Amino acid sequence: MAAEHQFLIKDTSSEAVLNDAVRSMCSMDAINGRYLVQMPVMTCDGSLVSVSVWPEGNGVFVVSDAGAAYFHVANACASDAIFSRVAKEKCAEAGAQFDGASLLFIRIQQDRLKGAIISMASLIREVIDVTLERSFKHKHGHMQEELIRRACDAFPKAHRKEHATVIGNSTTEYEVDLLVDIGGRQLAFELFSKSGNAVNSAYTMLSDISRLEDGPAPIGVTPDRKAIGPKLTLITSVASVIELSASSEIYASLAA
């Protein structure tokens, strides 16, 4: 066992760097009798999760998101109704509670405090990610209509098929939002949002399609390129990416 960890003993500078990194992964601030614990858990937009903790007395603590999950999804213009459904569902799974409006919380004995803080951090991330994903799917119908309209303007003589099946290089079957055939050249359009799950799903699909020798050109379509953030490079590494509201000329240029 000593031999396995010998490098840590010899390389003290590396150990110091590692210790600093680990210590910086979690921090705590005290504000008005409550403690805000920043956890090394990241949401789909790259924000770190913070958990609020305060004592109620008699060894009981409340561990909460302090409304952060709701604030996050509200800023993303997600549906309140979808947030409420997701919060109730995920709190039930995690043994937490939802106040019916905006607060996620766990009331716990002090000997279970550590686990409750970890659980709350994971719960916050899951509620945010799932709410944004489901909200996007809810909006997807309107986005699909807009995609079809713009494709009709850009490719008036092309054959178009919604929810078309495309077999990727791995032989996996995918359903793309729109397949346009322009005289033998095909364009595969896939809508995606800034949700981490949506980006990963679009990347997996478009990457597999891009590896086909004679397959359709993969194209990612999103409402706002800037909103995707650094994750956009995942999609642009394997496909063209345009905004849903792009002009007909930009859509048409994809066939060049």
XYZ file of C-alpha atoms in Angstrom:
256
model
C 0.000 0.000 0.000
C 2.876 2.378 0.838
C 4.363 1.869 -2.618
C 1.072 2.796 -4.292
C 1.034 6.228 -2.601
C 4.768 6.849 -2.658
C 4.436 9.540 -5.325
C 2.358 11.666 -2.962
C 5.017 11.516 -0.289
C 7.915 12.328 -2.613
C 6.202 15.067 -4.639
C 5.160 17.438 -1.862
C 4.462 20.281 -4.292
C 1.862 18.185 -6.115
C 0.274 17.179 -2.834
C 0.027 20.818 -1.792
C -1.645 21.710 -5.104
C -4.096 18.848 -4.663
C -4.885 19.866 -1.086
C -5.558 23.447 -2.206
C -7.828 22.219 -5.004
C -9.813 19.984 -2.652
C -10.199 22.740 -0.035
C -11.458 25.177 -2.688
C -14.120 22.750 -3.920
C -16.422 23.615 -1.032
C -16.863 26.917 0.826
C -19.224 28.317 3.471
C -20.502 31.774 4.361
C -22.637 32.785 7.359
C -25.474 35.227 6.574
C -28.072 36.298 9.154
C -27.880 33.100 11.167
C -27.927 30.863 8.120
C -25.047 29.102 6.418
C -24.575 29.063 2.663
C -22.531 26.087 1.513
C -21.215 26.216 -2.043
C -20.920 22.662 -3.330
C -18.777 21.219 -6.156
C -21.939 20.408 -8.118
C -22.606 22.171 -11.406
C -25.899 22.844 -13.162
C -26.382 22.580 -16.913
C -25.405 26.229 -17.454
C -22.163 25.913 -15.485
C -23.367 27.509 -12.233
C -22.224 25.977 -8.948
C -24.943 24.826 -6.555
C -25.274 26.460 -3.132
C -27.121 24.855 -0.219
C -28.634 26.861 2.640
C -28.473 25.397 6.165
C -29.790 26.684 9.485
C -30.415 25.190 12.948
C -33.953 24.925 14.315
C -32.874 23.824 17.787
C -32.806 20.535 19.684
C -30.307 19.114 17.196
C -32.573 19.667 14.183
C -31.351 21.420 11.018
C -33.110 22.584 7.883
C -31.238 22.034 4.614
C -32.706 23.984 1.702
C -32.135 25.455 -1.737
C -33.542 28.789 -0.439
C -35.570 29.079 -3.641
C -32.476 28.895 -5.873
C -33.838 26.165 -8.165
C -37.001 28.156 -8.871
C -35.028 31.378 -9.385
C -32.775 29.570 -11.870
C -35.567 28.089 -14.003
C -37.637 31.297 -13.824
C -34.692 33.230 -15.270
C -34.634 30.699 -18.091
C -38.352 31.406 -18.717
C -39.289 27.829 -17.878
C -42.861 26.917 -17.004
C -43.923 27.343 -13.348
C -46.304 24.412 -13.712
C -43.560 22.140 -15.010
C -41.227 23.284 -12.213
C -43.855 22.407 -9.586
C -44.441 18.948 -11.049
C -40.720 18.208 -11.277
C -40.040 19.548 -7.759
C -42.776 17.356 -6.220
C -41.581 14.305 -8.149
C -37.878 14.699 -7.371
C -38.420 15.669 -3.723
C -40.497 12.515 -3.226
C -37.663 10.452 -4.701
C -35.026 12.157 -2.533
C -36.993 12.150 0.730
C -37.172 15.941 0.679
C -40.128 18.341 0.766
C -41.477 21.021 -1.566
C -43.483 23.937 -0.175
C -45.650 24.111 -3.295
C -44.225 27.432 -4.441
C -40.458 27.762 -4.663
C -38.693 26.089 -1.735
C -37.034 22.667 -1.570
C -36.009 21.536 1.919
C -35.052 18.670 4.216
C -35.561 18.749 7.990
C -32.963 16.488 9.534
C -31.196 15.506 12.775
C -27.647 16.797 13.149
C -26.054 13.343 12.825
C -27.417 13.130 9.256
C -26.538 16.674 8.262
C -23.641 15.841 5.941
C -25.696 13.423 3.857
C -28.598 15.871 3.701
C -26.371 18.652 2.319
C -25.011 16.320 -0.377
C -28.527 15.110 -1.230
C -29.861 18.664 -1.470
C -27.062 19.708 -3.829
C -27.877 16.787 -6.135
C -31.606 17.487 -5.845
C -31.182 21.148 -6.822
C -29.222 20.224 -9.929
C -31.698 17.525 -10.949
C -34.757 19.752 -10.476
C -33.161 22.520 -12.550
C -31.962 20.234 -15.340
C -35.173 18.206 -15.635
C -37.395 21.305 -15.495
C -35.448 22.993 -18.284
C -35.454 19.821 -20.373
C -39.203 19.282 -20.009
C -39.935 22.947 -20.641
C -37.938 22.745 -23.849
C -39.909 19.708 -24.975
C -43.118 21.601 -24.218
C -41.946 24.479 -26.391
C -40.590 22.077 -28.993
C -43.877 21.944 -30.900
C -43.811 25.688 -31.590
C -40.126 25.525 -32.495
C -40.812 22.635 -34.860
C -43.441 24.715 -36.639
C -40.993 27.611 -36.993
C -38.268 25.289 -38.312
C -40.632 23.893 -40.961
C -41.731 27.382 -42.004
C -38.161 28.575 -42.469
C -37.158 25.398 -44.290
C -40.097 25.868 -46.674
C -38.928 29.419 -47.442
C -35.288 28.372 -47.885
C -35.897 25.158 -49.836
C -39.249 25.609 -51.624
C -38.660 22.786 -54.122
C -37.037 20.307 -51.735
C -38.618 17.219 -50.251
C -39.073 17.627 -46.490
C -39.839 14.995 -43.869
C -40.535 15.749 -40.215
C -39.347 13.369 -37.471
C -37.403 11.364 -40.014
C -35.362 8.290 -39.128
C -31.639 8.464 -39.843
C -29.269 5.569 -39.149
C -25.933 6.757 -37.773
C -22.482 5.381 -38.421
C -22.861 3.178 -35.317
C -26.076 1.712 -36.856
C -28.111 3.461 -34.146
C -31.468 4.782 -35.344
C -32.164 8.454 -34.635
C -35.230 10.591 -35.172
C -34.191 13.996 -36.455
C -36.617 16.907 -36.330
C -36.423 17.554 -40.057
C -34.775 15.881 -43.049
C -34.523 17.959 -46.222
C -33.614 16.357 -49.551
C -32.298 18.777 -52.187
C -31.661 16.859 -55.370
C -29.861 13.979 -53.692
C -28.153 16.071 -50.992
C -29.731 15.733 -47.560
C -29.713 18.037 -44.546
C -30.591 16.651 -41.100
C -31.882 19.364 -38.726
C -32.014 18.751 -34.958
C -33.388 21.267 -32.443
C -31.654 21.608 -29.071
C -31.718 23.917 -26.039
C -29.078 25.016 -23.516
C -30.008 22.160 -21.175
C -27.028 19.914 -20.539
C -29.086 16.840 -21.396
C -30.300 18.423 -24.641
C -26.772 19.404 -25.688
C -25.410 15.939 -24.910
C -28.251 14.244 -26.757
C -27.839 16.468 -29.829
C -24.072 15.954 -29.799
C -24.407 12.158 -29.650
C -26.852 12.117 -32.555
C -25.162 14.688 -34.807
C -21.699 13.256 -34.146
C -22.797 9.767 -35.172
C -24.517 11.085 -38.309
C -21.463 13.192 -39.224
C -19.309 10.051 -39.416
C -21.390 8.620 -42.259
C -19.559 8.707 -45.605
C -22.629 9.535 -47.670
C -25.024 10.598 -44.936
C -27.010 13.807 -44.537
C -25.218 16.964 -43.423
C -25.882 17.323 -39.664
C -27.228 20.711 -38.557
C -27.997 21.808 -35.010
C -30.721 24.427 -34.554
C -31.067 26.373 -31.305
C -33.039 29.459 -30.207
C -29.938 31.298 -28.978
C -26.333 30.291 -29.708
C -24.910 32.557 -26.988
C -27.135 30.960 -24.341
C -25.481 27.587 -24.917
C -22.163 28.897 -23.613
C -18.938 26.859 -23.848
C -20.924 23.678 -24.526
C -21.677 25.006 -28.008
C -18.227 23.838 -29.135
C -19.389 20.257 -28.625
C -21.998 20.661 -31.353
C -19.938 22.869 -33.674
C -17.163 20.259 -33.628
C -19.436 17.815 -35.463
C -22.142 19.900 -37.179
C -23.153 23.298 -38.461
C -25.169 25.291 -35.908
C -27.679 28.022 -36.731
C -30.240 29.948 -34.732
C -33.872 29.046 -35.289
C -34.665 32.656 -36.238
C -31.907 32.830 -38.886
C -32.852 34.237 -42.286
C -33.903 32.062 -45.191
C -30.604 32.968 -46.876
C -28.621 31.479 -43.984
C -30.724 28.311 -44.071
C -30.250 28.055 -47.831
C -26.473 28.502 -47.526
C -26.289 25.196 -45.644
C -26.934 23.394 -48.912
C -23.968 25.009 -50.642
